[in-house]
Coordinates of C-alpha atoms in Angstrom, one line a residue:
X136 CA 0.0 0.0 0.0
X137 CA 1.3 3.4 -0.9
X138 CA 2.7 5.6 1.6
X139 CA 1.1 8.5 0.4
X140 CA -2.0 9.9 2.3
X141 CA -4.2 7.9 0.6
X142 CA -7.2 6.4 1.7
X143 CA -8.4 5.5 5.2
X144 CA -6.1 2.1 6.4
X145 CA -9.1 0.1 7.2
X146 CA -11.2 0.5 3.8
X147 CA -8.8 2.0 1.4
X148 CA -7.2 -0.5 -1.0
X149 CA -9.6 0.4 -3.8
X150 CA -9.1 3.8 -3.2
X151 CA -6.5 6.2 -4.5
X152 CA -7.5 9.8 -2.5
X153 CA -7.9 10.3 0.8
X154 CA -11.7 11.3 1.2
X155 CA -12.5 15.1 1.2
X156 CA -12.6 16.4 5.0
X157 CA -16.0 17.4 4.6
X158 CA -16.7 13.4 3.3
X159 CA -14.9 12.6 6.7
X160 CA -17.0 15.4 8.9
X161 CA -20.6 13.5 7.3
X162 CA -19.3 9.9 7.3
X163 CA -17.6 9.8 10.7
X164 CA -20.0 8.5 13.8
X165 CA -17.8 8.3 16.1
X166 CA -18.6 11.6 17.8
X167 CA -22.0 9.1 19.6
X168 CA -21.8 5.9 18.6
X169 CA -18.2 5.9 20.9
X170 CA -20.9 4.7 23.5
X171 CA -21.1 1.5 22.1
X172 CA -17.6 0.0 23.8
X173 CA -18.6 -1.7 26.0
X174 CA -21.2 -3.8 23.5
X175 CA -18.8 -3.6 21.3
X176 CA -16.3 -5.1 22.8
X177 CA -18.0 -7.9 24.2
X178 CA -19.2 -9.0 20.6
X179 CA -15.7 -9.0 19.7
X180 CA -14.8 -10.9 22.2
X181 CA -17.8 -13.5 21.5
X182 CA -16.8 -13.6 18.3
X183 CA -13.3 -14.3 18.6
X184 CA -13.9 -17.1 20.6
X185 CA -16.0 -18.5 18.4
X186 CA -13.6 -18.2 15.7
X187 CA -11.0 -20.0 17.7
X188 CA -13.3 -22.8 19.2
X189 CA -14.9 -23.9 15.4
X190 CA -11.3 -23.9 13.9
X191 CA -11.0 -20.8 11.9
X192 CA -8.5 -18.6 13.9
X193 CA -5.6 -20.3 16.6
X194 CA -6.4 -20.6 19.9
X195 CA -3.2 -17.9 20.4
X196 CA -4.4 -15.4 18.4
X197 CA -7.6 -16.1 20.1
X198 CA -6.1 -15.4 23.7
X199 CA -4.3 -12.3 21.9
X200 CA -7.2 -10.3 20.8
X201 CA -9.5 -11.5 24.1
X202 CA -6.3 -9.9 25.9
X203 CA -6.2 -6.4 23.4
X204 CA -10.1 -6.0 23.5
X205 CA -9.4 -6.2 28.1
X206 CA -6.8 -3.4 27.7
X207 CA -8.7 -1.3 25.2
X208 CA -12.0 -1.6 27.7
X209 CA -9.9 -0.2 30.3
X210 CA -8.4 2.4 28.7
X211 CA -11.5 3.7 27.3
X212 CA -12.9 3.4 31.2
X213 CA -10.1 5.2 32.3
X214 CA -10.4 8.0 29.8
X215 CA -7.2 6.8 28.3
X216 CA -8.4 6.3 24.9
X217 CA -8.0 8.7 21.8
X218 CA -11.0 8.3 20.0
X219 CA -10.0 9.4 16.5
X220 CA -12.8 11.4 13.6
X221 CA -10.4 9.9 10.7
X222 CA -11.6 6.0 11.8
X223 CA -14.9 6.9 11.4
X224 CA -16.8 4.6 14.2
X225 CA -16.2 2.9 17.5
X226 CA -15.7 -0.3 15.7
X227 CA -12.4 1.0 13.5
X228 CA -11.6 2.9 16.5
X229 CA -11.0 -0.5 18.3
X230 CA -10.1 -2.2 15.4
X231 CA -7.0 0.2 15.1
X232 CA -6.2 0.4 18.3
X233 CA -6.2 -3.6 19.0
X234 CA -3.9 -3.8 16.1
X235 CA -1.2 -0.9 18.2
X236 CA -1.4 -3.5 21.0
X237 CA -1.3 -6.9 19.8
X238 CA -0.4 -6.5 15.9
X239 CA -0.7 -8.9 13.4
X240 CA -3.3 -11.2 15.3
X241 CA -5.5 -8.1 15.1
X242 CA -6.5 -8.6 11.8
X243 CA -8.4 -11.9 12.2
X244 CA -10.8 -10.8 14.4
X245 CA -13.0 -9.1 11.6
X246 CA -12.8 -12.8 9.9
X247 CA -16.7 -13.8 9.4
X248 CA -18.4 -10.7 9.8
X249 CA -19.3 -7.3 8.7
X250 CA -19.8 -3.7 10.0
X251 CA -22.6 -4.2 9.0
X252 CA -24.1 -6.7 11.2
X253 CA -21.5 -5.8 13.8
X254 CA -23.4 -2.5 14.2
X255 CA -26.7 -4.1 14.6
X256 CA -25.2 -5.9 17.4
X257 CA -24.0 -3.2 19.3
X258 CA -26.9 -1.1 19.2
X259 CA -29.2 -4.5 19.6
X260 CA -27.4 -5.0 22.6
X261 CA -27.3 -1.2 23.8
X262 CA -30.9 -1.3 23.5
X263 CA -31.2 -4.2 25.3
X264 CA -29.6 -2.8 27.9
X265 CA -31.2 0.6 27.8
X266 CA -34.9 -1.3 28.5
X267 CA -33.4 -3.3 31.0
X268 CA -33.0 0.3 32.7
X269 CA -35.8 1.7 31.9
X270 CA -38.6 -1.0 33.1
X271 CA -36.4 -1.0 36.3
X272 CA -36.8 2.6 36.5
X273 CA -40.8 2.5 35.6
X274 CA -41.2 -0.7 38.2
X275 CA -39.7 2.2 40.4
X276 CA -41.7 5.0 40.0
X277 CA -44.9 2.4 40.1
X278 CA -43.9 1.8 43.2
X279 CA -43.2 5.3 44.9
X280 CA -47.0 5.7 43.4
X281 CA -48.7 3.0 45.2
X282 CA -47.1 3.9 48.4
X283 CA -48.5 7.7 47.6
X284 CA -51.8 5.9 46.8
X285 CA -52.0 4.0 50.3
X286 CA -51.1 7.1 52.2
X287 CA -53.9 8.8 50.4
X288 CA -56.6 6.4 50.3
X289 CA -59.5 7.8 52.2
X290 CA -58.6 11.7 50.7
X291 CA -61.7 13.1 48.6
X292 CA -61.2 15.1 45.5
X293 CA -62.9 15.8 42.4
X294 CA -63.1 13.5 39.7
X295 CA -63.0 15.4 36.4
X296 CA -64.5 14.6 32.8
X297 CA -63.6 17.5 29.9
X298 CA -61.7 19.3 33.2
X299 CA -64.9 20.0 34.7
X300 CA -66.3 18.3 38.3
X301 CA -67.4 14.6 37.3
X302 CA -67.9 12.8 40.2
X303 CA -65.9 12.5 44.2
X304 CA -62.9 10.0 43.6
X305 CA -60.3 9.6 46.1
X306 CA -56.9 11.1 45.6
X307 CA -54.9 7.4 46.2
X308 CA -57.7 6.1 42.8
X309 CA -56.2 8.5 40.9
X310 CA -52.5 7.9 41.5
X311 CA -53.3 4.3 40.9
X312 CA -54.6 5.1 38.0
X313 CA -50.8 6.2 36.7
X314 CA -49.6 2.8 37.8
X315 CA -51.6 1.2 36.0
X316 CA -50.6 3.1 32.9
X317 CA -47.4 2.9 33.9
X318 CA -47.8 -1.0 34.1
X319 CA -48.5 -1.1 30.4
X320 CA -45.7 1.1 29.5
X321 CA -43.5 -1.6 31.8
X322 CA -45.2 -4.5 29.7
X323 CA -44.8 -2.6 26.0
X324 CA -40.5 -2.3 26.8
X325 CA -40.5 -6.3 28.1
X326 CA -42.4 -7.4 24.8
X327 CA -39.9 -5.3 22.7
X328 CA -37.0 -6.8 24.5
X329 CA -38.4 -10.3 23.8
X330 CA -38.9 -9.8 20.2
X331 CA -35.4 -8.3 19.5
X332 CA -33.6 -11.1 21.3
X333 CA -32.1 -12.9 18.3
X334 CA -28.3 -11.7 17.6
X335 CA -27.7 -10.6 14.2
X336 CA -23.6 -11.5 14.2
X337 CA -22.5 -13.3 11.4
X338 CA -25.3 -12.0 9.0
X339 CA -21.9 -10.7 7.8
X340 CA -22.8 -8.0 5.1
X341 CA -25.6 -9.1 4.0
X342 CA -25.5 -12.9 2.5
X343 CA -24.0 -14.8 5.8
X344 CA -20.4 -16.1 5.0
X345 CA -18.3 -18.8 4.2
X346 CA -16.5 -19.2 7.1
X347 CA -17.9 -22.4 9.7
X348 CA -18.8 -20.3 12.0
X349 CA -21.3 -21.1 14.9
X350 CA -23.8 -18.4 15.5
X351 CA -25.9 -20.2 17.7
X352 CA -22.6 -20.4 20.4
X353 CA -22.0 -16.3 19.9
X354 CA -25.7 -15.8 20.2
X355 CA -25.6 -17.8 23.7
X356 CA -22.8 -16.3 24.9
X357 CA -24.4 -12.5 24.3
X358 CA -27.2 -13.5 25.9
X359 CA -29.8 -13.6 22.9
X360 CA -32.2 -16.6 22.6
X361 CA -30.8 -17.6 19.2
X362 CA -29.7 -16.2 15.8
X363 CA -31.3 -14.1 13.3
X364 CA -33.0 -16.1 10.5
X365 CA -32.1 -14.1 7.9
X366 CA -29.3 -12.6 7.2
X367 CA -30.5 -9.3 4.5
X368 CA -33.1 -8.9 7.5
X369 CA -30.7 -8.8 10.1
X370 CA -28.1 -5.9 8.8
X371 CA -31.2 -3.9 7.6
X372 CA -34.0 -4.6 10.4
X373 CA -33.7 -1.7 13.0
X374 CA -37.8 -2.1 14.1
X375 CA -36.0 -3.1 17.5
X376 CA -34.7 0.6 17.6
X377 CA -38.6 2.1 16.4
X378 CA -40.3 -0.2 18.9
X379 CA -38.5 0.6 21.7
X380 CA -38.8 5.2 20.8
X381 CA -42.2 3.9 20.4
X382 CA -42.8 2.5 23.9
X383 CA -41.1 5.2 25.1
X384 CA -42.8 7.8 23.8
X385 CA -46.6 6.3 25.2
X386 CA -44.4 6.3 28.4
X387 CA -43.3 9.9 27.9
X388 CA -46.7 11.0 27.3
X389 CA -47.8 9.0 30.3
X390 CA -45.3 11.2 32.1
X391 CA -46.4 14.3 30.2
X392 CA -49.7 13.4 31.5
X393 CA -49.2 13.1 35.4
X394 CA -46.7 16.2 35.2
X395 CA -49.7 18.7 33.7
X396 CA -52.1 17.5 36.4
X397 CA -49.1 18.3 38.7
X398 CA -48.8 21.8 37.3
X399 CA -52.8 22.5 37.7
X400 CA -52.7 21.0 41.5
X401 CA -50.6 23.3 43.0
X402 CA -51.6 26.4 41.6
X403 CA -52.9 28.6 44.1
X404 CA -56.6 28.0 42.0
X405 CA -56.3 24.4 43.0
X406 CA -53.8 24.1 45.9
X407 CA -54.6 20.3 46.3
X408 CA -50.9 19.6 46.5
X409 CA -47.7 21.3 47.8
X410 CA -44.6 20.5 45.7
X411 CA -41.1 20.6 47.4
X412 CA -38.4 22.9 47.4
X413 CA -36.2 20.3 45.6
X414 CA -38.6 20.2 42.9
X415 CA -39.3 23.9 42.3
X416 CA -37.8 26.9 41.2
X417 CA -37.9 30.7 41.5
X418 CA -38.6 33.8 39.7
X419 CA -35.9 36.5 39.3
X420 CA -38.1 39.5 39.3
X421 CA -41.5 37.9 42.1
X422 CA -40.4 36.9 44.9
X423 CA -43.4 35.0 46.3
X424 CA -43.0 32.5 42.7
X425 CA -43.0 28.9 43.3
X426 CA -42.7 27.2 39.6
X427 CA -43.0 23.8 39.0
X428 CA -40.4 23.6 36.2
X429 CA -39.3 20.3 36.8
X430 CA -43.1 18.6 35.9
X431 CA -42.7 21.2 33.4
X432 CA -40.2 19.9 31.8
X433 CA -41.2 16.7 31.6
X434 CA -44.3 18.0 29.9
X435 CA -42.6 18.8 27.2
X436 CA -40.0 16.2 27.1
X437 CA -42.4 13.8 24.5
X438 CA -41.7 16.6 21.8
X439 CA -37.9 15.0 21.6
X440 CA -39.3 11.7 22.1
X441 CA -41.8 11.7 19.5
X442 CA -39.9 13.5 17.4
X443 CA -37.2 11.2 17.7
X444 CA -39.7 8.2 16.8
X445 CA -41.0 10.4 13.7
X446 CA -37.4 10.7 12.3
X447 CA -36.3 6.9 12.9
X448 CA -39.3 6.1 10.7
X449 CA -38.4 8.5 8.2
X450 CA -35.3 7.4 7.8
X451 CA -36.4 3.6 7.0
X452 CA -39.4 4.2 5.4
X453 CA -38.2 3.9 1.9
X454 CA -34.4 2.1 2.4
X455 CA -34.2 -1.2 0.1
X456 CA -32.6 -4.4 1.3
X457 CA -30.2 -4.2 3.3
X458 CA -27.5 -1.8 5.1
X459 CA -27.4 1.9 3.6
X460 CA -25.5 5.2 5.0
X461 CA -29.0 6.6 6.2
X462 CA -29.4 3.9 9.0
X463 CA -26.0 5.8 10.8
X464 CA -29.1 8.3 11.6
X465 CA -30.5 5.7 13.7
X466 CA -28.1 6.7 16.5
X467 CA -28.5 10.1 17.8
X468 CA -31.8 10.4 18.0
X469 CA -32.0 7.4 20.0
X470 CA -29.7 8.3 22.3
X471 CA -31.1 11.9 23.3
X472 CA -34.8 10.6 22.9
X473 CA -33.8 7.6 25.6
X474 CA -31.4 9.7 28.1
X475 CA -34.6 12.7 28.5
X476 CA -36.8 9.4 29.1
X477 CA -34.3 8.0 31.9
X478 CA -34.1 11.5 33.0
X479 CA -38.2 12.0 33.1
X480 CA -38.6 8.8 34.8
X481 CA -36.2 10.1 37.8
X482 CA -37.5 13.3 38.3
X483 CA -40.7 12.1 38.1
X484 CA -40.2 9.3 40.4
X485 CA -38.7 12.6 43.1
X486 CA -41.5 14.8 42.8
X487 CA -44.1 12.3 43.5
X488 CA -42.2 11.5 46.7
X489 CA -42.1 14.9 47.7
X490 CA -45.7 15.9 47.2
X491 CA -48.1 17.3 49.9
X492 CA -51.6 16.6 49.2
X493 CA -54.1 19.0 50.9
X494 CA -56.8 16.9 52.4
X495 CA -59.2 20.0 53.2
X496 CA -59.0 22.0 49.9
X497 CA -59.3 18.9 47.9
X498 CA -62.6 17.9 50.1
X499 CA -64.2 21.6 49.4
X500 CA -63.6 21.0 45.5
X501 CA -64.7 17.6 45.6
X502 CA -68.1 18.8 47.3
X503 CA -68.3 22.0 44.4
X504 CA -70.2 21.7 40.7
X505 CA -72.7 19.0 41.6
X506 CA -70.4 16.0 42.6
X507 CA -72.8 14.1 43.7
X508 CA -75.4 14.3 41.3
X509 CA -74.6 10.7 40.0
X510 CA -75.3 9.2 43.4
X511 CA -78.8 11.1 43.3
X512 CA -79.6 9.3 39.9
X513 CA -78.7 6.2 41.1
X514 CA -80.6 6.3 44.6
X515 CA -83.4 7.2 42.7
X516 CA -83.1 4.1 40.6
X517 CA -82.0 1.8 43.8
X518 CA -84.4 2.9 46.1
X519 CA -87.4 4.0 44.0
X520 CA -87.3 1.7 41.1
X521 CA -87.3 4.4 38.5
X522 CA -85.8 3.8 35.1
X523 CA -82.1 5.4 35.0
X524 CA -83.4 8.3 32.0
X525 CA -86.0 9.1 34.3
X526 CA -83.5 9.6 37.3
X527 CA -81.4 11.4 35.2
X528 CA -83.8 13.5 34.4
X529 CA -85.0 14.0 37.9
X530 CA -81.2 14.9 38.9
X531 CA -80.9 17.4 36.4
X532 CA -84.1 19.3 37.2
X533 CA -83.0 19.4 41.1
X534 CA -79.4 20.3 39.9
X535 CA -81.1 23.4 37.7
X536 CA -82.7 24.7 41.5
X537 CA -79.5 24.5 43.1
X538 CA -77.5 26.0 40.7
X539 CA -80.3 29.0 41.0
X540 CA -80.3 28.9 44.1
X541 CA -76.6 29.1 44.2
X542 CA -76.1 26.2 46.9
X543 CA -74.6 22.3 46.7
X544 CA -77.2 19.7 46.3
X545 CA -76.7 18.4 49.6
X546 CA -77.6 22.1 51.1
X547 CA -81.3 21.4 49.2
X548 CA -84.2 21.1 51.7
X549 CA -86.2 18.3 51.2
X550 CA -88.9 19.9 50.4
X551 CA -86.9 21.7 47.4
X552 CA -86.5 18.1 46.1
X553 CA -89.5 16.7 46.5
X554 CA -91.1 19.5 44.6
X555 CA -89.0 18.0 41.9
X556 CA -90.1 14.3 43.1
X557 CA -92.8 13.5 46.2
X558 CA -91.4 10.1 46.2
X559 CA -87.7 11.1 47.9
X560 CA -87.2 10.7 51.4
X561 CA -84.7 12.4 53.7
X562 CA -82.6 9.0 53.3
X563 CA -81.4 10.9 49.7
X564 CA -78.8 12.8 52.1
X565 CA -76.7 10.2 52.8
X566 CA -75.8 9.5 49.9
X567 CA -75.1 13.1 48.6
X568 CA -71.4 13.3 51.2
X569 CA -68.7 13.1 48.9
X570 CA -67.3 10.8 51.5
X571 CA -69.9 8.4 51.4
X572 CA -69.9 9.0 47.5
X573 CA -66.4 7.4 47.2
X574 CA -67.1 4.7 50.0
X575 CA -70.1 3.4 48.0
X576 CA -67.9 3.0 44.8
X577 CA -66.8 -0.7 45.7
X578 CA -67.0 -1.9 42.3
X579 CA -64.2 -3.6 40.9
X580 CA -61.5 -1.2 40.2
X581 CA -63.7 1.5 42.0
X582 CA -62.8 4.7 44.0
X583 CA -63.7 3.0 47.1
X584 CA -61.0 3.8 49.9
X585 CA -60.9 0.0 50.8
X586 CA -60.3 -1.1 47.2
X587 CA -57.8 1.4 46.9
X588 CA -55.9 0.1 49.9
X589 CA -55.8 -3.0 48.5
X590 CA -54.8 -2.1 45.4
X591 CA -51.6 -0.1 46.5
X592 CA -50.5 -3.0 48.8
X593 CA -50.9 -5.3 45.8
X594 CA -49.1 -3.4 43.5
X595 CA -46.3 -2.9 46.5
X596 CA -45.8 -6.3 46.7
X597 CA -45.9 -7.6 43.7
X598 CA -42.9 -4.5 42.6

C-alpha cells in the first residue's frame, strides 16, 4: 500500500485519494456511537472465541485479541483512549487500536463478519440494555406511586370529565390510575425486549459467510435466545430501535400526562398539593414565585421523544434491502430521545415523593359543581325503582334549583326536592357526602378507599 496519504487504512485499498474532509465530517459517527464500547467489545470478544473454538483462527491469536479487546476496555474506562474522527466509528476505533497492541493477530478478528451486522449488534445489545434500565426505573416510580396511593386512600377530591367536576374520587384512585398506565408502559418495553432477542452477528454484510462459523454459540454467549433467521433482515432490520422510541414515547406521554395534572394542582386555584423545594424553582423578578419547572419539563419532554420516533421512521421508510449510509441516523436520536426518558422517569419518580396533598381544599372541590349528582340518579333508581333516564332526568331538574339557588345539592331542603319528586325521602342525604360518595364505589376497580388500599398494597408487593 502506498505511503502516500491515501485512503483510510481500514477501507482504502480500492481507493487512490484520501476522502475530502467534509466526506470525513458526514461519514464519521464516532462523535456518539463511541458509547457502544462496551457492547462492542463484548461482541468481539464473543466472536473471537467462536472463531478459535470452530477452527477458523488459533487458539493464540484467540487469547491475543480477548487480551487487546481487556486493555482497550480499560483504557476507554479510564479516559485513556484517543478516539479518533479519521476511523470513522467505535468499531475501527477499536479495530485500530487492537492492532497498536497486539499486531498482526489483530486482523483476524473481523474474519466472518461485517460492520454491518456488527453494528446491529452493538446497538441490539445497547438497547437491550437501555430497556433493561428503563422497566427498572418505571417498576420504580410504580412503586413510589402506590405507596403515595395508600397514604392517600381515604382523601376526597374531584373527579374530572372535559376538566370540569365529574364525580368524588379519592386522591390514592387517581395515583393508581398512573400505575396502571405505567404497568402497560412496563409490559410494551419487556415485549420489545423479547422480540429483539435474536443476535444478528454473522449476518456478515448481507448474504451470511463462508466461514464455519457457529452463531448459535455467539448468540448464547451474548445472551440472545438464538440467531437471526435471515441474514439481509438482520443488517437492515432496525424495528428493535422504532419499537422501543415507540414504547417510550406512550411512556413519555404517560409522564407528560401526570406532570400537567401536577402543574394545575398546585396552583394557588387548585392548591390540592404542595410541591417541594427540591422540585421547584424561583422567579428573578416575584419573589413570592413557586414554579414547578421540573413537571414542566417533563411536559414537554415527548416533543424529543416523538420526534425522535418520527425521524427513525423517516429514515427507514423507503431504504431497500439491506445496510445503507441513512441507518447511521438511527443513532443520535436514540440516544437523546432515551437519556430525557431515563431523565423523566427520575425526576418524576422525586416529585411524586415529595408531594403534599391538601386533604381540606381537595374535600371543598370535591363537594363543588354537583359531585354528587350521579349518586342522586342512582338512589333514585336503587331505592325508588325508577328507570335510570328518568332519574337522570330527575337529577338534572333538582341540579337546575341549586345551581339557582346558588347552593350544593346536599344544602337542598327536602322539600326543594320533593317539589322536583314526592317520592324522595330524607334518606337521599346520605348518599349526597362526597365521603360516602367514594365509599359506595366498591365496584371492581372503583374509588372506594378500601379497594384502593388493597390495590396499593398489591401493586407494593408484587414490585
Amino acid at each position: 500500500m502506498s505511503d502516500k496519504k491515501s485512503a483510510n487504512q481500514m477501507w482504502g485499498g480500492r481507493f487512490a485519494d484520501a476522502p475530502d474532509a467534509l466526506m470525513e465530517k458526514i461519514n464519521a459517527s464516532i462523535g456518539y456511537d463511541q458509547r457502544f464500547y462496551t457492547q462492542d467489545i463484548a461482541g468481539s470478544k464473543a466472536h473471537a472465541t467462536m472463531l478459535a473454538e470452530c477452527g477458523i483462527i488459533s487458539a493464540d491469536d484467540a487469547k491475543q485479541i480477548l487480551h487487546g479487546l481487556d486493555t482497550i476496555l480499560r483504557e476507554i474506562a479510564a479516559g485513556d483512549f484517543e478516539f479518533k474522527p479519521a476511523l470513522e466509528d467505535i468499531h475501527m476505533n477499536i479495530e485500530a487500536r487492537l492492532k497498536e497492541v497486539i499486531g498482526e493477530a489483530a486482523g483476524r478478528l473481523h474474519t466472518g463478519r461485517s460492520r454491518n451486522d456488527q453494528v446491529a449488534l452493538d446497538f441490539k445489545l445497547y438497547i437491550r440494555d437501555r430497556l433493561d434500565g428503563l422497566i427498572e426505573q418505571i417498576s420504580a416510580l410504580m412503586k413510589v406511586l402506590a405507596v403515595k396511593a395508600e397514604a392517600y386512600a381515604d382523601f376526597v377530591m374531584p373527579g374530572f370529565t372535559h376538566l370540569q367536576v365529574a364525580q368524588p374520587v379519592t386522591f390514592g384512585h387517581h395515583l393508581l390510575a398512573y400505575v396502571e398506565m405505567l404497568a402497560r408502559d412496563r409490559s410494551r418495553f419487556e415485549d420489545a425486549r423479547k422480540r429483539m432477542n435474536l443476535s444478528p452477528l454473522g449476518a456478515a454484510a448481507l448474504a451470511g459467510t463462508s466461514f464455519p462459523i457457529d452463531r448459535h454459540m455467539t448468540a448464547k454467549a451474548l445472551g440472545f435466545d438464538g440467531p437471526t433467521a435471515n441474514s439481509l433482515d438482520s443488517v437492515a432490520d432496525r424495528d428493535f430501535v422504532m419499537e422501543a422510541l415507540a414504547a417510550a414515547s406512550i411512556t413519555a406521554i404517560h409522564l407528560s400526562r401526570l406532570a400537567e395534572e401536577m402543574v394545575i394542582w398546585s396552583t394557588s386555584q387548585f392548591s390540592f398539593i404542595r410541591m417541594s423545594d427540591k422540585f421547584s424553582t424561583g422567579s428573578s423578578i416575584m419573589p413570592q414565585k413557586r414554579n414547578p419547572d421540573a413537571a414542566e419539563l417533563i411536559r414537554g419532554k415527548p416533543g424529543r421523544i416523538i420526534g425522535a420516533l418520527n425521524a427513525i421512521m423517516i429514515v427507514m421508510k423507503g431504504l431497500p434491502m439491506a445496510y445503507a449510509k441513512d441507518m447511521q441516523e438511527d443513532k443520535e436520536m436514540t440516544f437523546d430521545a432515551l437519556d430525557n426518558l431515563e431523565l423523566s422517569l427520575a425526576a418524576m419518580g422525586g416529585m411524586v415523593d415529595d408531594i403534599t396533598a391538601h386533604r381540606d381544599v381537595m374535600e371543598v372541590a370535591a363537594a363543588s359543581g354537583f359531585a354528587t349528582a350521579t349518586d342522586l340518579a342512582d338512589w333514585c333508581v336503587r331505592v325508588l325503582n325508577m328507570p335510570f333516564r328518568d332519574a337522570h332526568h330527575v337529577t338534572g331538574a333538582i341540579v337546575a334549583i341549586a345551581e339557582q339557588a346558588n347552593k350544593r345539592i346536599d344544602e337542598l331542603s327536602l322539600a326543594e326536592m320533593q317539589n322536583v319528586e314526592p317520592k324522595i325521602t330524607a334518606d337521599i342525604f346520605d348518599v349526597l357526602s362526597v365521603q360516602n360518595s367514594v365509599k359506595s364505589r366498591v365496584s371492581f376497580g372503583g374509588t372506594a378507599p378500601e379497594n384502593v388500599v388493597k390495590q396499593a398494597k398489591k401493586w407494593q408487593k408484587m414490585l
